[in-house]
GROMACS .gro file of C-alpha atoms in nm:
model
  302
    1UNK     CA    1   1.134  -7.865   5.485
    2UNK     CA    2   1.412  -7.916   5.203
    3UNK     CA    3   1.340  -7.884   4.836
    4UNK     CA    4   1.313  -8.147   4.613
    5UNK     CA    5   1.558  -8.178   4.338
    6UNK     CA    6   1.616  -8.348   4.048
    7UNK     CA    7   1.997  -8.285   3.935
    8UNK     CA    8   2.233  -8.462   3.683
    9UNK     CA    9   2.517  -8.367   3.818
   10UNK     CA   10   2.779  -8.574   3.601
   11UNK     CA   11   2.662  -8.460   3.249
   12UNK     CA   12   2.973  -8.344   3.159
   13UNK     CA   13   2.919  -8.264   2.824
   14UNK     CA   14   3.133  -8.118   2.578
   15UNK     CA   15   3.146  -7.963   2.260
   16UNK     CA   16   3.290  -7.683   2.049
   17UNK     CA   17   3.055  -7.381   1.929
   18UNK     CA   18   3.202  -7.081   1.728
   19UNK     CA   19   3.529  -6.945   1.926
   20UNK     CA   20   3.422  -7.112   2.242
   21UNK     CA   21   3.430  -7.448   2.468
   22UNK     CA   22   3.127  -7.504   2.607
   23UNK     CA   23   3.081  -7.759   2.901
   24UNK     CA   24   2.726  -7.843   3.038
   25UNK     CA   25   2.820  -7.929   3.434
   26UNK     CA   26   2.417  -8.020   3.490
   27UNK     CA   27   2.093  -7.901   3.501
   28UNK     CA   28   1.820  -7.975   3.708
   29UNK     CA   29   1.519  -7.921   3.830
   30UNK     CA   30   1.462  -7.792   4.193
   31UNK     CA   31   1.115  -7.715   4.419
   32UNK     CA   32   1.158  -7.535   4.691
   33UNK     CA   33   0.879  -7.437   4.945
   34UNK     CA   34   0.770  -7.090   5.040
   35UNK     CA   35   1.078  -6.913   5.229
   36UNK     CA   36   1.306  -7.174   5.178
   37UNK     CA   37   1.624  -6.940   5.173
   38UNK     CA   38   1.887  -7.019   4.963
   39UNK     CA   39   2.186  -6.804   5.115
   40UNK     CA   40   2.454  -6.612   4.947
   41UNK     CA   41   2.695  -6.813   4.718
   42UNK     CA   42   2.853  -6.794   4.359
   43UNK     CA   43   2.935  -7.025   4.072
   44UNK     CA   44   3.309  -7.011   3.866
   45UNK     CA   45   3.080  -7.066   3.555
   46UNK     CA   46   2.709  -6.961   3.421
   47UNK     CA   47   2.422  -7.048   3.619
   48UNK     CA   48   2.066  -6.999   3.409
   49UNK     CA   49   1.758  -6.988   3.695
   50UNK     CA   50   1.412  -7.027   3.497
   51UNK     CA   51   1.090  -7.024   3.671
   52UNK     CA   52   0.871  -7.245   3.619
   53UNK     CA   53   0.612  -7.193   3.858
   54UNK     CA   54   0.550  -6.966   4.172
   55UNK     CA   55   0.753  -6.682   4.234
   56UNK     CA   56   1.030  -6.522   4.522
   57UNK     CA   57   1.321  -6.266   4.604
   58UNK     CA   58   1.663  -6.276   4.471
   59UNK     CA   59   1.934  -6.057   4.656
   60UNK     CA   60   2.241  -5.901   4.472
   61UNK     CA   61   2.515  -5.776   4.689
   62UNK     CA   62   2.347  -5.433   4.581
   63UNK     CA   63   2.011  -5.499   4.573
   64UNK     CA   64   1.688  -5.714   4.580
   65UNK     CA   65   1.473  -5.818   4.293
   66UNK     CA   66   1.158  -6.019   4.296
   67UNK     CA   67   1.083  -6.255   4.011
   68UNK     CA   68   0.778  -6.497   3.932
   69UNK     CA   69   0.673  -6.761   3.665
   70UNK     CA   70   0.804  -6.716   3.305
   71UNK     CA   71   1.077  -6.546   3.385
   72UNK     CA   72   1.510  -6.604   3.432
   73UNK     CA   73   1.772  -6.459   3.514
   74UNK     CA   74   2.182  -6.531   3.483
   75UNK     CA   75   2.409  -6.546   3.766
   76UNK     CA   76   2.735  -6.570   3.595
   77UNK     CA   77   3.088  -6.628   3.689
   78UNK     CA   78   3.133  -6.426   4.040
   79UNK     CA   79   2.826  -6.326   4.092
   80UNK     CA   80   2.754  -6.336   4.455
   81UNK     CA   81   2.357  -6.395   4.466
   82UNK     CA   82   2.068  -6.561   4.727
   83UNK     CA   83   1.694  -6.649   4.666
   84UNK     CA   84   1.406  -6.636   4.886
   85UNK     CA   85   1.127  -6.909   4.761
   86UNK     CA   86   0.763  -6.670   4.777
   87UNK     CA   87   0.407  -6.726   4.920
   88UNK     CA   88   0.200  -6.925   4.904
   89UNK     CA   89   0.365  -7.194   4.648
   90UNK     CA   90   0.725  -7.139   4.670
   91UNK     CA   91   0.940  -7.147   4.332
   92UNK     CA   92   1.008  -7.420   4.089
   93UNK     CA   93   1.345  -7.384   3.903
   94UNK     CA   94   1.503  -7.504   3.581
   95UNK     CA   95   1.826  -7.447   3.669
   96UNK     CA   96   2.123  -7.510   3.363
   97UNK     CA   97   2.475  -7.488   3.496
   98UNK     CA   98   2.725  -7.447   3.179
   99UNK     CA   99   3.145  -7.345   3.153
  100UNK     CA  100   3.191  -7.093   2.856
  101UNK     CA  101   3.546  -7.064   2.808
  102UNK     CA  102   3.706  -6.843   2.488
  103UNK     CA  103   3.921  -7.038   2.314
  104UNK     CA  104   4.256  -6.876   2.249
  105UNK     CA  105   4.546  -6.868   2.011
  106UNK     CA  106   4.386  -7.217   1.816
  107UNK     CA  107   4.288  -7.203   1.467
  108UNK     CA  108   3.922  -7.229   1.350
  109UNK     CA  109   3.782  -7.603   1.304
  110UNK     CA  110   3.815  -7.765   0.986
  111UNK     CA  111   3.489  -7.618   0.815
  112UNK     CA  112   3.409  -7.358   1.064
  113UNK     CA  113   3.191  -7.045   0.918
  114UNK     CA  114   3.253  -6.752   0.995
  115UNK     CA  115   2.893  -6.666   1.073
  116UNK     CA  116   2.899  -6.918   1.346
  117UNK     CA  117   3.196  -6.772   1.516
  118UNK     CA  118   3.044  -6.439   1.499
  119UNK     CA  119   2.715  -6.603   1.628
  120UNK     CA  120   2.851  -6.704   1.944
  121UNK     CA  121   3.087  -6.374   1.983
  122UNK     CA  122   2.751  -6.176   1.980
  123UNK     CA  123   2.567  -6.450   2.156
  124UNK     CA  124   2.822  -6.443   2.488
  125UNK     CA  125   2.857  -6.075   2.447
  126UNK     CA  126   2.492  -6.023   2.460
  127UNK     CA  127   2.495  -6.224   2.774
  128UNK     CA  128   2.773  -6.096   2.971
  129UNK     CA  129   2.610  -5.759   2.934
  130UNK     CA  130   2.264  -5.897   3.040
  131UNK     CA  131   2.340  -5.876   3.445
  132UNK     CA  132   2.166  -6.086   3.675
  133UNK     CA  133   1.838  -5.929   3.691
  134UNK     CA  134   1.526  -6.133   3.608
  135UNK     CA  135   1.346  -6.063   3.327
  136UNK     CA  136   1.115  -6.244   3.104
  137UNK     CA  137   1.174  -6.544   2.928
  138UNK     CA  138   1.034  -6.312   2.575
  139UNK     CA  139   1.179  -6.589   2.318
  140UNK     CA  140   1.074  -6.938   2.518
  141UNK     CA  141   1.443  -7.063   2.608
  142UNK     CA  142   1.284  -7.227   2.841
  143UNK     CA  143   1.101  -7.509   2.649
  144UNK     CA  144   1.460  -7.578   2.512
  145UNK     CA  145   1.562  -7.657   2.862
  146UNK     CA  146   1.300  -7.911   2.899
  147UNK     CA  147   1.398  -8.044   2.550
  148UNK     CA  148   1.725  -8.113   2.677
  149UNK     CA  149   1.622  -8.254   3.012
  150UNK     CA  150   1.353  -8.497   2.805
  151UNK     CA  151   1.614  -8.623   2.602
  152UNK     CA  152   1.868  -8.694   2.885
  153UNK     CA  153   1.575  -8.857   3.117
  154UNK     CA  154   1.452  -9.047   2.842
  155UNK     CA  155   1.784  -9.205   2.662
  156UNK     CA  156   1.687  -9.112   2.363
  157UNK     CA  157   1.904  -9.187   2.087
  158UNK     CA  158   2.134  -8.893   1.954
  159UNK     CA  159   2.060  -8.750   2.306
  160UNK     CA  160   2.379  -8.559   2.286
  161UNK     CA  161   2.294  -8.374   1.958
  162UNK     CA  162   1.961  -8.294   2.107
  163UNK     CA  163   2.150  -8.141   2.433
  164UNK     CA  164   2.387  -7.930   2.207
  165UNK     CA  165   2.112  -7.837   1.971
  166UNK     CA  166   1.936  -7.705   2.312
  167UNK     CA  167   2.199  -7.520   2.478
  168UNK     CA  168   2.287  -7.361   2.166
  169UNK     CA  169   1.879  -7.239   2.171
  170UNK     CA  170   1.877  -7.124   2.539
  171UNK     CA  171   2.229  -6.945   2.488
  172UNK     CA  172   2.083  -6.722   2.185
  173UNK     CA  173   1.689  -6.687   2.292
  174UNK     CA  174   1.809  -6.576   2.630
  175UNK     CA  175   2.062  -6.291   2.492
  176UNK     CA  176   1.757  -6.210   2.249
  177UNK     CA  177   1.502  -6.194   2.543
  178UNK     CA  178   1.553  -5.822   2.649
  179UNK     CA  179   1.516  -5.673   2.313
  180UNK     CA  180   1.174  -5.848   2.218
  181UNK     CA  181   0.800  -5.762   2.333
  182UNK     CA  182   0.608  -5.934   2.590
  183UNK     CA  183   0.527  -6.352   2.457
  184UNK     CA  184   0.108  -6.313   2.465
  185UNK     CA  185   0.132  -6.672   2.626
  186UNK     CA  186   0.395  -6.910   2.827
  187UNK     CA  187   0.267  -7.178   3.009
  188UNK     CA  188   0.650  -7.313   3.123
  189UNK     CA  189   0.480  -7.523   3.435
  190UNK     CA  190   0.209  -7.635   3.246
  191UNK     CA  191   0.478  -7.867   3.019
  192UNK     CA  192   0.667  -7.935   3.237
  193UNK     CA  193   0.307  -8.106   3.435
  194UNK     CA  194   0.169  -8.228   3.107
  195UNK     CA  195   0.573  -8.439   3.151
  196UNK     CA  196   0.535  -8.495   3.449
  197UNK     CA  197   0.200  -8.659   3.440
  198UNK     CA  198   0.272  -8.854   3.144
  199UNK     CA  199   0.558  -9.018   3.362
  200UNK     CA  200   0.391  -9.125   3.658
  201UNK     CA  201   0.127  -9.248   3.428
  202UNK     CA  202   0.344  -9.460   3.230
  203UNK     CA  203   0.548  -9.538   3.501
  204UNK     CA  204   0.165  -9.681   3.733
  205UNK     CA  205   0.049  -9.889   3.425
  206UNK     CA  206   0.411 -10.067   3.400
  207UNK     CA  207   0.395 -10.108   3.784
  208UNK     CA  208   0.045 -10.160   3.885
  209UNK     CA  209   0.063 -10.542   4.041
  210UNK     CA  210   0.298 -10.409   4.288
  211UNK     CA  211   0.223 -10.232   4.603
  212UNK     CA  212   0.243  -9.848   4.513
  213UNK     CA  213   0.200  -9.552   4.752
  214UNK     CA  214   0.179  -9.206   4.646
  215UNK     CA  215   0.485  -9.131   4.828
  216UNK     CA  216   0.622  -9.394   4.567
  217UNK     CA  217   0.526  -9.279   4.309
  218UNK     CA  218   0.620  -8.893   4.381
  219UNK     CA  219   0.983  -8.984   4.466
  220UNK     CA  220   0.999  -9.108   4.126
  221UNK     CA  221   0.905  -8.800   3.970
  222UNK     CA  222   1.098  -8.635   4.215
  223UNK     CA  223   0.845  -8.398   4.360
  224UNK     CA  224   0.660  -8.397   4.654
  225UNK     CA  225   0.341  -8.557   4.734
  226UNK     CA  226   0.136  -8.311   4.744
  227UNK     CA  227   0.215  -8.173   4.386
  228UNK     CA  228   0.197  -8.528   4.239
  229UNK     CA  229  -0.191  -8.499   4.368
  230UNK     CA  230  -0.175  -8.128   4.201
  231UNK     CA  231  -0.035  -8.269   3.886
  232UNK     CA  232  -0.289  -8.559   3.871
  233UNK     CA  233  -0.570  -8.360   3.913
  234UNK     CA  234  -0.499  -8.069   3.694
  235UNK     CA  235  -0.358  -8.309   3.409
  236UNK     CA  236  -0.571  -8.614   3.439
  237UNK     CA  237  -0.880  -8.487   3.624
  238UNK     CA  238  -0.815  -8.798   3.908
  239UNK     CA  239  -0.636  -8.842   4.215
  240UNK     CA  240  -0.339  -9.085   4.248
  241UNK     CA  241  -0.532  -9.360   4.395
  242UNK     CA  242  -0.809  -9.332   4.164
  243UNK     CA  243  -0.625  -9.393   3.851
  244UNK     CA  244  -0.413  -9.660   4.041
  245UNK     CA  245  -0.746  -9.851   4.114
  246UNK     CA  246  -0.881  -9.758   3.783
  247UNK     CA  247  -0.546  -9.998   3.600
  248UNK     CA  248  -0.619 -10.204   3.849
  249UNK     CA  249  -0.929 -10.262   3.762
  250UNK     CA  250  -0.883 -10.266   3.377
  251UNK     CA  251  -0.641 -10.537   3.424
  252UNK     CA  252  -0.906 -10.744   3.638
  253UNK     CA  253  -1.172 -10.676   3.368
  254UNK     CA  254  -0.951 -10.839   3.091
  255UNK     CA  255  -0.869 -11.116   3.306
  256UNK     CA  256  -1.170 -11.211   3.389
  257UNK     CA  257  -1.316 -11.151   3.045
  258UNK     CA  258  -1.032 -11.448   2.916
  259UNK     CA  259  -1.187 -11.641   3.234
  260UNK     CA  260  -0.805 -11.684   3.364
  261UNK     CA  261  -0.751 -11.787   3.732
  262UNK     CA  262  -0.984 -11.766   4.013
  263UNK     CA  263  -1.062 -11.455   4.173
  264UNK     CA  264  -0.766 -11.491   4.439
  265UNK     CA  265  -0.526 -11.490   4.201
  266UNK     CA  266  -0.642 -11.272   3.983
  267UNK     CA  267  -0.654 -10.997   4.262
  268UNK     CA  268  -0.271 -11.115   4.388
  269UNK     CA  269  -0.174 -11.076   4.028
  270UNK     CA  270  -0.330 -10.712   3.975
  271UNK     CA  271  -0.229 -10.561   4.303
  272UNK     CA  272  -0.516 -10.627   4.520
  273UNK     CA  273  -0.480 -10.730   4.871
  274UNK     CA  274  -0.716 -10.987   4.891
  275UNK     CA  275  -1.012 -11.148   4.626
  276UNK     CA  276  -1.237 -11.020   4.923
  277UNK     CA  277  -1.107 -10.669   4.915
  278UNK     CA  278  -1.105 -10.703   4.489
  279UNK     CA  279  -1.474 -10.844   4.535
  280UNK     CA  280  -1.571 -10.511   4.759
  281UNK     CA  281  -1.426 -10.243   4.519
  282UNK     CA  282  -1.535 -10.432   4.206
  283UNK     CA  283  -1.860 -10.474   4.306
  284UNK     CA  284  -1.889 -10.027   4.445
  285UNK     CA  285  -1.778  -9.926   4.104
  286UNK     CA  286  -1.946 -10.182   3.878
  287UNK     CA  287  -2.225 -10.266   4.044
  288UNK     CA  288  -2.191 -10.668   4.014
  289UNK     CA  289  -1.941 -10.935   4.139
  290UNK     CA  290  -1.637 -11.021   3.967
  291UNK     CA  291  -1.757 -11.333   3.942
  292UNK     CA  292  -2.136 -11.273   3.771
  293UNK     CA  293  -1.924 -11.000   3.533
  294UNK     CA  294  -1.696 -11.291   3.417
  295UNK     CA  295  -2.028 -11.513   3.402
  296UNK     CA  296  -2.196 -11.215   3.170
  297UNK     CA  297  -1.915 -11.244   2.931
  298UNK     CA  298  -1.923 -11.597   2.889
  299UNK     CA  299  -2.251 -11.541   2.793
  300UNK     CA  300  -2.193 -11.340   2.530
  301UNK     CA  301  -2.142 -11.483   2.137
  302UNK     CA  302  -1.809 -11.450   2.012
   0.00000   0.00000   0.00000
């Protein structure tokens, strides 16, 4: 079974911060199913790994290290490195790919502070000493991540300033997190479903007339089916096909209400296959035809 990824690969953005160019390659986010094995390789620039949700093994040339939700770790330049996706729910990733190259022998920007330059010298510093271990995500980097990822997925306007505003955020609360205390709470999967869910919703009530599957409707989430059923239930309390007939259903309610079209094409218009199959399910959840619940409202004063 192959993971399921979500990756912006052509990003490519740029920008200048303190003595250093920055370059975010992509970032994505990646499921992968218990002991999916993801073998030795390295990166010529920084690779940030946050876990979301489950947990799993990474190997070092050296050594192993085992890691679970809420935490991170930093595989930078060189760093040969593989990961081993744990039982029983395998690992979801945030995973932030980014070039950090010094710049040399160029003066400062025009209105540069000096604080800022020191910033980021302290900043990369920090991080180049941090090793790849895992460790906890102490000062929430990892919302920032799915700041950035909200505001690429979403075309939101100023989307690059958001992005750069983010980076900036994981860069520093990541070279923070080993010198802080435990966070009492991080729920990183739980926003990241509360997103999640909040898409496929949106995305069933613009699409509801059409035929929709849950395979459908997972690929456009990009996970798989079974944690679009997860997501649904934990966030919404419903399976997929409940709260697709439940739209469905809404739609046929108002229609019938404004007494528009016959029952045939009302069902062909809100994704029913037939006005016999729309007459079956109307009538199991409301307990009355479609046709005496368009004669009740007719029947009522306006």
């Amino acid at each position: 079974m192959m993971e399921k990824r979500d990756a912006m690969d052509r990003l490519e953005l740029r920008f200048r911060w303190g003595a250093y160019r920055l370059r975010v390659l992509h970032f994505h986010l990646a499921s992968f199913p218990e002991d999916r094995l993801i073998r030795y390789h390295k990166h010529s620039e920084y690779e940030f790994h946050f876990i979301a949700r489950g947990s799993g093994t990474l190997s070092l040339e050296d050594s192993d290290h085992e890691f679970r939700e809420g935490m991170f770790y930093l595989t930078g330049p060189g760093v040969l490195h593989q990961q081993l996706a744990g039982r029983p729910d395998g690992t979801e990733e945030l995973s932030l790919h980014i070039d950090i190259v010094p710049i040399e022998d160029e003066p400062a920007a025009s209105g540069e502070d000096e604080w800022e330059r020191q910033e980021a010298e302290n900043c990369i510093a920090a991080l180049d000493a941090l090793g790849p271990h895992p460790i906890p995500d102490r000062c929430q980097a990892m919302p920032w991540f799915l700041t950035a990822y909200k505001a690429v997925q979403e075309a939101e306007p100023g989307w690059g300033t958001t992005v750069k505003q983010a980076v900036i955020q994981i860069l520093l609360r990541a070279a923070r997190a080993p010198l802080q205390p435990l966070p009492q709470v991080a729920h990183p999967e739980r926003d990241m479903s509360l997103y999640r869910y909040q898409l496929i919703t949106r995305f069933i009530r613009d699409n509801y007339s059409s035929p929709l599957s849950l395979q459908d409707a997972a690929d456009r989430i990009h996970v798989s089916s079974r944690q679009l059923q997860r997501i649904m239930k934990e966030q919404g309390g419903v399976s997929f096909s409940d709260y697709l007939e439940r739209c469905r259903l809404e739609q046929v309610c108002e229609a019938l209400a404004r007494n528009q079209g016959s029952i045939e094409q009302i069902a062909a218009e809100t994704g029913f296959q037939s006005g016999s199959y729309l007459h079956y399910v109307f009538r199991k959840k409301f307990g009355l035809t479609p046709s005496r619940y368009r004669e009740q409202m007719r029947s009522q004063p306006v």
